[in-house]
PDB file of C-alpha atoms in Angstrom:
ATOM      1  CA  MET A   1    -126.047 109.467 -92.277  1.00  0.00           C
ATOM      2  CA  ASN A   2    -126.347 112.623 -90.235  1.00  0.00           C
ATOM      3  CA  LYS A   3    -123.500 115.042 -89.724  1.00  0.00           C
ATOM      4  CA  ILE A   4    -122.690 116.263 -86.217  1.00  0.00           C
ATOM      5  CA  SER A   5    -120.412 119.134 -85.366  1.00  0.00           C
ATOM      6  CA  ILE A   6    -117.545 119.160 -82.891  1.00  0.00           C
ATOM      7  CA  LEU A   7    -116.100 121.978 -80.821  1.00  0.00           C
ATOM      8  CA  THR A   8    -113.294 124.004 -82.358  1.00  0.00           C
ATOM      9  CA  LEU A   9    -110.193 124.384 -80.193  1.00  0.00           C
ATOM     10  CA  GLY A  10    -107.076 126.166 -81.370  1.00  0.00           C
ATOM     11  CA  MET A  11    -106.337 125.070 -84.960  1.00  0.00           C
ATOM     12  CA  LEU A  12    -108.682 122.060 -84.775  1.00  0.00           C
ATOM     13  CA  ALA A  13    -111.827 122.166 -86.882  1.00  0.00           C
ATOM     14  CA  ALA A  14    -113.476 118.974 -88.075  1.00  0.00           C
ATOM     15  CA  VAL A  15    -116.838 117.555 -88.946  1.00  0.00           C
ATOM     16  CA  LEU A  16    -117.625 114.120 -87.572  1.00  0.00           C
ATOM     17  CA  ALA A  17    -119.821 111.548 -89.227  1.00  0.00           C
ATOM     18  CA  LEU A  18    -121.955 109.515 -86.853  1.00  0.00           C
ATOM     19  CA  ALA A  19    -122.674 106.087 -88.312  1.00  0.00           C
ATOM     20  CA  GLY A  20    -126.354 105.275 -88.351  1.00  0.00           C
ATOM     21  CA  CYS A  21    -129.376 107.531 -88.562  1.00  0.00           C
ATOM     22  CA  GLY A  22    -131.141 109.534 -85.891  1.00  0.00           C
ATOM     23  CA  SER A  23    -130.400 112.693 -83.977  1.00  0.00           C
ATOM     24  CA  GLY A  24    -127.243 111.518 -82.266  1.00  0.00           C
ATOM     25  CA  PRO A  25    -125.551 113.843 -79.772  1.00  0.00           C
ATOM     26  CA  SER A  26    -122.351 115.691 -80.626  1.00  0.00           C
ATOM     27  CA  VAL A  27    -118.998 114.041 -79.970  1.00  0.00           C
ATOM     28  CA  SER A  28    -116.186 116.379 -78.969  1.00  0.00           C
ATOM     29  CA  ALA A  29    -112.693 115.773 -80.362  1.00  0.00           C
ATOM     30  CA  ARG A  30    -110.348 117.356 -77.869  1.00  0.00           C
ATOM     31  CA  PRO A  31    -106.742 118.287 -78.748  1.00  0.00           C
ATOM     32  CA  GLU A  32    -103.594 117.259 -76.921  1.00  0.00           C
ATOM     33  CA  PRO A  33    -103.147 118.956 -73.546  1.00  0.00           C
ATOM     34  CA  ALA A  34    -101.191 122.199 -73.696  1.00  0.00           C
ATOM     35  CA  THR A  35     -98.583 122.531 -70.953  1.00  0.00           C
ATOM     36  CA  THR A  36     -97.758 125.786 -69.196  1.00  0.00           C
ATOM     37  CA  ALA A  37     -95.137 126.254 -66.503  1.00  0.00           C
ATOM     38  CA  LYS A  38     -97.645 128.100 -64.352  1.00  0.00           C
ATOM     39  CA  SER A  39    -100.668 125.845 -64.501  1.00  0.00           C
ATOM     40  CA  GLY A  40     -99.460 122.416 -65.559  1.00  0.00           C
ATOM     41  CA  GLY A  41    -100.925 120.422 -68.430  1.00  0.00           C
ATOM     42  CA  TYR A  42    -104.500 120.685 -69.670  1.00  0.00           C
ATOM     43  CA  TYR A  43    -106.334 121.184 -72.947  1.00  0.00           C
ATOM     44  CA  LEU A  44    -105.575 124.141 -75.150  1.00  0.00           C
ATOM     45  CA  ASP A  45    -107.859 127.042 -74.110  1.00  0.00           C
ATOM     46  CA  ASP A  46    -109.217 124.860 -71.328  1.00  0.00           C
ATOM     47  CA  GLY A  47    -108.259 124.421 -67.682  1.00  0.00           C
ATOM     48  CA  PRO A  48    -109.658 125.206 -64.235  1.00  0.00           C
ATOM     49  CA  GLU A  49    -111.913 128.110 -63.388  1.00  0.00           C
ATOM     50  CA  ALA A  50    -110.421 131.076 -61.544  1.00  0.00           C
ATOM     51  CA  GLN A  51    -112.120 130.110 -58.280  1.00  0.00           C
ATOM     52  CA  PRO A  52    -113.093 126.414 -58.209  1.00  0.00           C
ATOM     53  CA  PRO A  53    -115.137 125.186 -55.221  1.00  0.00           C
ATOM     54  CA  ALA A  54    -113.122 124.601 -52.068  1.00  0.00           C
ATOM     55  CA  ASN A  55    -114.764 121.328 -51.023  1.00  0.00           C
ATOM     56  CA  LEU A  56    -114.003 119.076 -53.994  1.00  0.00           C
ATOM     57  CA  ASP A  57    -112.558 116.336 -51.784  1.00  0.00           C
ATOM     58  CA  ALA A  58    -115.998 115.961 -50.219  1.00  0.00           C
ATOM     59  CA  VAL A  59    -117.739 115.304 -53.545  1.00  0.00           C
ATOM     60  CA  PRO A  60    -118.938 111.662 -53.348  1.00  0.00           C
ATOM     61  CA  ASP A  61    -118.087 109.115 -56.013  1.00  0.00           C
ATOM     62  CA  ALA A  62    -120.745 108.172 -58.527  1.00  0.00           C
ATOM     63  CA  VAL A  63    -122.975 105.378 -57.257  1.00  0.00           C
ATOM     64  CA  PRO A  64    -123.513 102.659 -59.873  1.00  0.00           C
ATOM     65  CA  ARG A  65    -127.152 101.990 -60.653  1.00  0.00           C
ATOM     66  CA  ASP A  66    -128.952 100.114 -63.372  1.00  0.00           C
ATOM     67  CA  GLU A  67    -129.908 102.545 -66.140  1.00  0.00           C
ATOM     68  CA  PRO A  68    -131.181 101.957 -69.671  1.00  0.00           C
ATOM     69  CA  LEU A  69    -128.540 102.501 -72.339  1.00  0.00           C
ATOM     70  CA  HIS A  70    -128.778 105.712 -74.361  1.00  0.00           C
ATOM     71  CA  ARG A  71    -130.689 105.365 -77.600  1.00  0.00           C
ATOM     72  CA  PHE A  72    -128.095 107.089 -79.820  1.00  0.00           C
ATOM     73  CA  ALA A  73    -124.820 107.464 -77.912  1.00  0.00           C
ATOM     74  CA  ASN A  74    -123.795 103.812 -78.326  1.00  0.00           C
ATOM     75  CA  ARG A  75    -123.846 103.709 -82.127  1.00  0.00           C
ATOM     76  CA  THR A  76    -120.690 103.284 -84.206  1.00  0.00           C
ATOM     77  CA  TYR A  77    -119.119 106.656 -85.008  1.00  0.00           C
ATOM     78  CA  ALA A  78    -116.024 108.115 -86.700  1.00  0.00           C
ATOM     79  CA  VAL A  79    -113.678 110.779 -85.325  1.00  0.00           C
ATOM     80  CA  LEU A  80    -110.481 112.102 -86.922  1.00  0.00           C
ATOM     81  CA  GLY A  81    -110.293 109.195 -89.364  1.00  0.00           C
ATOM     82  CA  ASN A  82    -110.836 106.507 -86.733  1.00  0.00           C
ATOM     83  CA  THR A  83    -113.978 104.418 -86.286  1.00  0.00           C
ATOM     84  CA  TYR A  84    -115.219 103.487 -82.815  1.00  0.00           C
ATOM     85  CA  THR A  85    -117.796 100.831 -81.985  1.00  0.00           C
ATOM     86  CA  PRO A  86    -119.163 101.268 -78.451  1.00  0.00           C
ATOM     87  CA  GLN A  87    -120.282  98.336 -76.363  1.00  0.00           C
ATOM     88  CA  VAL A  88    -124.023  97.798 -76.574  1.00  0.00           C
ATOM     89  CA  GLU A  89    -124.181  95.691 -73.431  1.00  0.00           C
ATOM     90  CA  ARG A  90    -122.484  95.929 -70.057  1.00  0.00           C
ATOM     91  CA  ARG A  91    -119.646  93.452 -69.659  1.00  0.00           C
ATOM     92  CA  ALA A  92    -116.327  93.196 -67.850  1.00  0.00           C
ATOM     93  CA  HIS A  93    -113.742  95.658 -69.130  1.00  0.00           C
ATOM     94  CA  SER A  94    -110.271  96.495 -67.821  1.00  0.00           C
ATOM     95  CA  GLU A  95    -107.485  98.531 -69.409  1.00  0.00           C
ATOM     96  CA  GLU A  96    -104.499 100.658 -68.463  1.00  0.00           C
ATOM     97  CA  GLY A  97    -103.294 103.850 -70.078  1.00  0.00           C
ATOM     98  CA  LEU A  98    -103.235 107.625 -69.759  1.00  0.00           C
ATOM     99  CA  ALA A  99    -106.108 109.559 -68.240  1.00  0.00           C
ATOM    100  CA  SER A 100    -106.535 113.270 -68.958  1.00  0.00           C
ATOM    101  CA  TRP A 101    -109.223 115.724 -67.846  1.00  0.00           C
ATOM    102  CA  TYR A 102    -111.383 118.464 -69.317  1.00  0.00           C
ATOM    103  CA  GLY A 103    -112.626 121.607 -67.653  1.00  0.00           C
ATOM    104  CA  ARG A 104    -114.066 125.067 -68.137  1.00  0.00           C
ATOM    105  CA  HIS A 105    -114.117 125.127 -71.954  1.00  0.00           C
ATOM    106  CA  PHE A 106    -116.679 122.303 -71.932  1.00  0.00           C
ATOM    107  CA  HIS A 107    -118.429 123.197 -68.660  1.00  0.00           C
ATOM    108  CA  GLY A 108    -122.149 123.717 -69.334  1.00  0.00           C
ATOM    109  CA  LYS A 109    -122.027 122.238 -72.840  1.00  0.00           C
ATOM    110  CA  LYS A 110    -123.733 119.053 -73.937  1.00  0.00           C
ATOM    111  CA  THR A 111    -121.985 115.688 -73.690  1.00  0.00           C
ATOM    112  CA  ALA A 112    -122.455 112.803 -76.132  1.00  0.00           C
ATOM    113  CA  SER A 113    -125.359 111.626 -73.951  1.00  0.00           C
ATOM    114  CA  GLY A 114    -127.097 114.978 -74.327  1.00  0.00           C
ATOM    115  CA  GLU A 115    -126.546 115.744 -70.656  1.00  0.00           C
ATOM    116  CA  VAL A 116    -124.874 119.011 -69.711  1.00  0.00           C
ATOM    117  CA  TYR A 117    -121.215 118.595 -68.735  1.00  0.00           C
ATOM    118  CA  ASP A 118    -120.501 119.531 -65.129  1.00  0.00           C
ATOM    119  CA  MET A 119    -116.756 119.689 -64.471  1.00  0.00           C
ATOM    120  CA  TYR A 120    -117.432 119.350 -60.730  1.00  0.00           C
ATOM    121  CA  ALA A 121    -119.441 116.116 -61.002  1.00  0.00           C
ATOM    122  CA  MET A 122    -117.959 112.612 -60.952  1.00  0.00           C
ATOM    123  CA  THR A 123    -118.229 111.829 -64.656  1.00  0.00           C
ATOM    124  CA  ALA A 124    -115.949 110.778 -67.507  1.00  0.00           C
ATOM    125  CA  ALA A 125    -115.667 110.354 -71.268  1.00  0.00           C
ATOM    126  CA  HIS A 126    -114.659 107.022 -72.826  1.00  0.00           C
ATOM    127  CA  PRO A 127    -114.496 106.037 -76.522  1.00  0.00           C
ATOM    128  CA  THR A 128    -116.383 102.730 -76.284  1.00  0.00           C
ATOM    129  CA  LEU A 129    -117.802 101.955 -72.834  1.00  0.00           C
ATOM    130  CA  PRO A 130    -121.608 102.028 -72.800  1.00  0.00           C
ATOM    131  CA  ILE A 131    -123.373 105.307 -72.106  1.00  0.00           C
ATOM    132  CA  PRO A 132    -124.367 105.432 -69.361  1.00  0.00           C
ATOM    133  CA  SER A 133    -122.151 103.067 -67.393  1.00  0.00           C
ATOM    134  CA  TYR A 134    -119.812 103.194 -64.419  1.00  0.00           C
ATOM    135  CA  ALA A 135    -116.099 102.595 -63.969  1.00  0.00           C
ATOM    136  CA  ARG A 136    -113.537 102.572 -61.210  1.00  0.00           C
ATOM    137  CA  VAL A 137    -110.437 104.561 -62.199  1.00  0.00           C
ATOM    138  CA  THR A 138    -107.277 103.957 -60.189  1.00  0.00           C
ATOM    139  CA  ALA A 139    -104.152 106.111 -60.440  1.00  0.00           C
ATOM    140  CA  LEU A 140    -101.230 103.707 -60.757  1.00  0.00           C
ATOM    141  CA  ASP A 141     -98.691 106.072 -59.193  1.00  0.00           C
ATOM    142  CA  ASN A 142    -100.478 106.596 -55.870  1.00  0.00           C
ATOM    143  CA  GLY A 143    -103.202 103.936 -55.662  1.00  0.00           C
ATOM    144  CA  LYS A 144    -106.027 106.464 -55.310  1.00  0.00           C
ATOM    145  CA  SER A 145    -109.270 105.462 -56.997  1.00  0.00           C
ATOM    146  CA  VAL A 146    -112.615 107.019 -57.886  1.00  0.00           C
ATOM    147  CA  VAL A 147    -115.898 105.784 -59.323  1.00  0.00           C
ATOM    148  CA  VAL A 148    -117.224 107.802 -62.259  1.00  0.00           C
ATOM    149  CA  ARG A 149    -120.273 107.712 -64.501  1.00  0.00           C
ATOM    150  CA  ILE A 150    -119.513 107.480 -68.234  1.00  0.00           C
ATOM    151  CA  ASN A 151    -121.735 109.976 -70.053  1.00  0.00           C
ATOM    152  CA  ASP A 152    -119.495 111.328 -72.837  1.00  0.00           C
ATOM    153  CA  ARG A 153    -117.217 110.204 -75.686  1.00  0.00           C
ATOM    154  CA  GLY A 154    -113.459 110.761 -75.871  1.00  0.00           C
ATOM    155  CA  PRO A 155    -110.521 111.009 -75.720  1.00  0.00           C
ATOM    156  CA  PHE A 156    -109.465 110.519 -79.350  1.00  0.00           C
ATOM    157  CA  HIS A 157    -105.739 111.357 -79.224  1.00  0.00           C
ATOM    158  CA  SER A 158    -102.461 109.642 -78.408  1.00  0.00           C
ATOM    159  CA  LYS A 159    -102.618 106.766 -75.922  1.00  0.00           C
ATOM    160  CA  ARG A 160    -105.157 108.340 -73.604  1.00  0.00           C
ATOM    161  CA  VAL A 161    -107.910 105.938 -72.594  1.00  0.00           C
ATOM    162  CA  ILE A 162    -110.272 108.136 -70.569  1.00  0.00           C
ATOM    163  CA  ASP A 163    -111.075 111.799 -69.912  1.00  0.00           C
ATOM    164  CA  LEU A 164    -112.127 112.566 -66.352  1.00  0.00           C
ATOM    165  CA  SER A 165    -113.997 115.526 -64.985  1.00  0.00           C
ATOM    166  CA  TYR A 166    -112.057 118.246 -63.150  1.00  0.00           C
ATOM    167  CA  THR A 167    -113.180 116.919 -59.758  1.00  0.00           C
ATOM    168  CA  ALA A 168    -112.352 113.281 -60.548  1.00  0.00           C
ATOM    169  CA  ALA A 169    -108.848 114.309 -61.695  1.00  0.00           C
ATOM    170  CA  HIS A 170    -108.468 116.422 -58.553  1.00  0.00           C
ATOM    171  CA  LYS A 171    -109.312 113.448 -56.340  1.00  0.00           C
ATOM    172  CA  LEU A 172    -106.725 111.324 -58.174  1.00  0.00           C
ATOM    173  CA  GLY A 173    -104.113 114.058 -57.749  1.00  0.00           C
ATOM    174  CA  TYR A 174    -103.038 114.837 -61.337  1.00  0.00           C
ATOM    175  CA  LEU A 175    -104.619 118.199 -62.165  1.00  0.00           C
ATOM    176  CA  LYS A 176    -101.341 120.092 -62.575  1.00  0.00           C
ATOM    177  CA  ARG A 177     -99.690 117.326 -64.598  1.00  0.00           C
ATOM    178  CA  GLY A 178    -102.650 117.097 -66.954  1.00  0.00           C
ATOM    179  CA  SER A 179    -102.488 113.310 -67.287  1.00  0.00           C
ATOM    180  CA  THR A 180    -101.502 110.193 -65.386  1.00  0.00           C
ATOM    181  CA  ARG A 181    -101.445 106.437 -65.899  1.00  0.00           C
ATOM    182  CA  VAL A 182    -104.562 104.704 -64.643  1.00  0.00           C
ATOM    183  CA  ARG A 183    -106.421 101.425 -64.587  1.00  0.00           C
ATOM    184  CA  VAL A 184    -110.021 101.617 -65.808  1.00  0.00           C
ATOM    185  CA  GLU A 185    -112.386  98.862 -64.641  1.00  0.00           C
ATOM    186  CA  SER A 186    -116.056  98.697 -65.550  1.00  0.00           C
ATOM    187  CA  LEU A 187    -118.522  98.165 -62.700  1.00  0.00           C
ATOM    188  CA  ASP A 188    -121.628  96.016 -62.763  1.00  0.00           C
ATOM    189  CA  PRO A 189    -124.388  97.908 -60.921  1.00  0.00           C
ATOM    190  CA  ALA A 190    -125.923  94.620 -59.797  1.00  0.00           C
ATOM    191  CA  ALA A 191    -122.698  93.661 -58.044  1.00  0.00           C
ATOM    192  CA  TYR A 192    -121.855  97.038 -56.533  1.00  0.00           C
ATOM    193  CA  ASP A 193    -123.097  97.728 -53.037  1.00  0.00           C
ATOM    194  CA  ALA A 194    -122.746 101.420 -52.258  1.00  0.00           C
ATOM    195  CA  GLN A 195    -123.846 100.890 -48.662  1.00  0.00           C
ATOM    196  CA  GLY A 196    -121.304  98.149 -47.995  1.00  0.00           C
ATOM    197  CA  GLU A 197    -123.854  95.585 -46.811  1.00  0.00           C
ATOM    198  CA  ALA A 198    -122.121  93.082 -44.542  1.00  0.00           C
ATOM    199  CA  LEU A 199    -122.443  91.523 -41.103  1.00  0.00           C
ATOM    200  CA  GLN A 200    -120.629  94.260 -39.175  1.00  0.00           C
ATOM    201  CA  GLU A 201    -118.965  97.626 -39.611  1.00  0.00           C
ATOM    202  CA  GLY A 202    -115.680  97.723 -41.501  1.00  0.00           C
ATOM    203  CA  ILE A 203    -113.992  97.514 -44.890  1.00  0.00           C
ATOM    204  CA  TYR A 204    -114.881  94.653 -47.237  1.00  0.00           C
ATOM    205  CA  LEU A 205    -114.227  93.375 -50.738  1.00  0.00           C
ATOM    206  CA  GLN A 206    -117.183  92.324 -52.850  1.00  0.00           C
ATOM    207  CA  VAL A 207    -116.190  89.882 -55.572  1.00  0.00           C
ATOM    208  CA  GLY A 208    -119.519  89.007 -57.148  1.00  0.00           C
ATOM    209  CA  ALA A 209    -123.304  88.951 -56.863  1.00  0.00           C
ATOM    210  CA  PHE A 210    -125.533  86.089 -58.004  1.00  0.00           C
ATOM    211  CA  SER A 211    -129.236  85.364 -58.226  1.00  0.00           C
ATOM    212  CA  HIS A 212    -128.570  81.723 -57.310  1.00  0.00           C
ATOM    213  CA  ALA A 213    -127.025  80.854 -53.955  1.00  0.00           C
ATOM    214  CA  ASP A 214    -125.158  77.846 -55.399  1.00  0.00           C
ATOM    215  CA  ASN A 215    -123.171  80.072 -57.772  1.00  0.00           C
ATOM    216  CA  ALA A 216    -122.227  82.398 -54.944  1.00  0.00           C
ATOM    217  CA  GLN A 217    -121.095  79.484 -52.801  1.00  0.00           C
ATOM    218  CA  GLN A 218    -118.976  78.077 -55.631  1.00  0.00           C
ATOM    219  CA  LEU A 219    -117.148  81.389 -55.991  1.00  0.00           C
ATOM    220  CA  LEU A 220    -116.688  81.601 -52.230  1.00  0.00           C
ATOM    221  CA  THR A 221    -115.072  78.160 -52.228  1.00  0.00           C
ATOM    222  CA  ARG A 222    -112.737  79.153 -55.080  1.00  0.00           C
ATOM    223  CA  LEU A 223    -111.716  82.336 -53.247  1.00  0.00           C
ATOM    224  CA  THR A 224    -111.075  80.523 -49.974  1.00  0.00           C
ATOM    225  CA  ARG A 225    -108.823  77.970 -51.667  1.00  0.00           C
ATOM    226  CA  ALA A 226    -106.993  80.348 -54.013  1.00  0.00           C
ATOM    227  CA  LEU A 227    -106.261  82.947 -51.323  1.00  0.00           C
ATOM    228  CA  ASP A 228    -105.956  80.531 -48.366  1.00  0.00           C
ATOM    229  CA  LEU A 229    -108.514  82.525 -46.400  1.00  0.00           C
ATOM    230  CA  ASP A 230    -110.015  81.741 -43.017  1.00  0.00           C
ATOM    231  CA  THR A 231    -113.702  80.936 -43.293  1.00  0.00           C
ATOM    232  CA  ASP A 232    -114.556  83.667 -40.774  1.00  0.00           C
ATOM    233  CA  ARG A 233    -113.294  86.249 -43.311  1.00  0.00           C
ATOM    234  CA  THR A 234    -115.578  85.083 -46.130  1.00  0.00           C
ATOM    235  CA  ARG A 235    -119.338  85.244 -46.422  1.00  0.00           C
ATOM    236  CA  VAL A 236    -122.343  85.347 -48.723  1.00  0.00           C
ATOM    237  CA  VAL A 237    -124.664  88.248 -47.915  1.00  0.00           C
ATOM    238  CA  LEU A 238    -128.230  88.085 -49.171  1.00  0.00           C
ATOM    239  CA  LYS A 239    -129.635  91.496 -50.104  1.00  0.00           C
ATOM    240  CA  GLY A 240    -132.868  91.560 -52.042  1.00  0.00           C
ATOM    241  CA  ALA A 241    -132.658  88.825 -54.663  1.00  0.00           C
ATOM    242  CA  LEU A 242    -128.844  88.807 -54.900  1.00  0.00           C
ATOM    243  CA  HIS A 243    -126.311  86.675 -53.047  1.00  0.00           C
ATOM    244  CA  ARG A 244    -123.207  88.851 -52.655  1.00  0.00           C
ATOM    245  CA  VAL A 245    -119.784  87.263 -52.107  1.00  0.00           C
ATOM    246  CA  GLN A 246    -117.758  89.352 -49.653  1.00  0.00           C
ATOM    247  CA  LEU A 247    -114.338  89.129 -48.023  1.00  0.00           C
ATOM    248  CA  GLY A 248    -113.357  90.885 -44.812  1.00  0.00           C
ATOM    249  CA  PRO A 249    -113.574  92.836 -42.662  1.00  0.00           C
ATOM    250  CA  TYR A 250    -110.121  94.379 -43.183  1.00  0.00           C
ATOM    251  CA  PRO A 251    -108.213  96.600 -40.736  1.00  0.00           C
ATOM    252  CA  GLY A 252    -107.626  99.240 -43.416  1.00  0.00           C
ATOM    253  CA  ASP A 253    -107.570 100.089 -47.120  1.00  0.00           C
ATOM    254  CA  ASP A 254    -104.032  98.759 -47.638  1.00  0.00           C
ATOM    255  CA  ALA A 255    -104.940  95.247 -46.481  1.00  0.00           C
ATOM    256  CA  ALA A 256    -108.095  95.249 -48.591  1.00  0.00           C
ATOM    257  CA  GLN A 257    -106.228  96.467 -51.673  1.00  0.00           C
ATOM    258  CA  ALA A 258    -103.603  93.740 -51.187  1.00  0.00           C
ATOM    259  CA  ASP A 259    -106.284  91.053 -51.303  1.00  0.00           C
ATOM    260  CA  ARG A 260    -107.974  92.852 -54.200  1.00  0.00           C
ATOM    261  CA  ALA A 261    -104.717  92.539 -56.159  1.00  0.00           C
ATOM    262  CA  ARG A 262    -104.469  88.838 -55.246  1.00  0.00           C
ATOM    263  CA  VAL A 263    -108.022  88.209 -56.418  1.00  0.00           C
ATOM    264  CA  ARG A 264    -107.192  89.830 -59.759  1.00  0.00           C
ATOM    265  CA  GLU A 265    -103.884  87.982 -60.113  1.00  0.00           C
ATOM    266  CA  ARG A 266    -105.033  84.499 -59.124  1.00  0.00           C
ATOM    267  CA  LEU A 267    -108.645  84.441 -60.316  1.00  0.00           C
ATOM    268  CA  ASP A 268    -108.734  87.246 -62.907  1.00  0.00           C
ATOM    269  CA  LEU A 269    -111.689  88.805 -61.089  1.00  0.00           C
ATOM    270  CA  ASN A 270    -112.348  92.424 -60.139  1.00  0.00           C
ATOM    271  CA  ALA A 271    -113.260  93.029 -56.509  1.00  0.00           C
ATOM    272  CA  VAL A 272    -114.940  96.216 -55.292  1.00  0.00           C
ATOM    273  CA  LEU A 273    -114.019  97.846 -51.997  1.00  0.00           C
ATOM    274  CA  VAL A 274    -117.087  98.676 -49.893  1.00  0.00           C
ATOM    275  CA  ARG A 275    -117.450 100.230 -46.451  1.00  0.00           C
ATOM    276  CA  ARG A 276    -120.072  99.834 -43.773  1.00  0.00           C
ATOM    277  CA  ASP A 277    -120.038 102.593 -41.151  1.00  0.00           C
TER     278      ASP A 277
END
């Protein structure tokens, strides 16, 4: 069993044991956010750079795509006395809890995937979601959401469930507070349409994607009955080899999010908001 080192912050110094053999990447154990009256809450000795870029709102969300799982980053590992077993296949995952963020102290250093951490990219650290994978993170206090690429491990403290990059936290509006309650939902690249393929311009919800048309039609029928939808607001869009079940178009984000909540409540399914310009 190889030993891998972690970054030392403040009084924290530990050596982590990565279960399994091989040259696994380092896993960073980050301490609880330190709070200052001037700058808000963030990690001890961490925080924003003196002059962050001015156009962070224009940074696009991560676009889910099918990628092979990392050879080492999804092995069982131990941090601070706790053992974590990452998912080794992509499957539906949803949880709520605290999200924090990490910044300049880690900027330019390697993540658990071996990639260099860029605090201005749309990435995140999660204890067990596959590396790489994608997740939609929604701030529960304001409804804002972002799509991030999971390429690192953490957080390992308190009740925090995910660590976002500086830019992702900025777009959710909690930089100064240091943390906020969020919903984390995994995304299936095969069912996520970044271009918002549909019959006309507008805002849509995509509820699923199937290789067989019959399966798509069955879901469409369930949605129509459960939500009492007009048939002109439901459709199956064929793109490539996939039949994508879509609802809409909607007049705005609020109406789409309302139906997204109904889909989750009544059918226990996650719908993805897509736009076609």
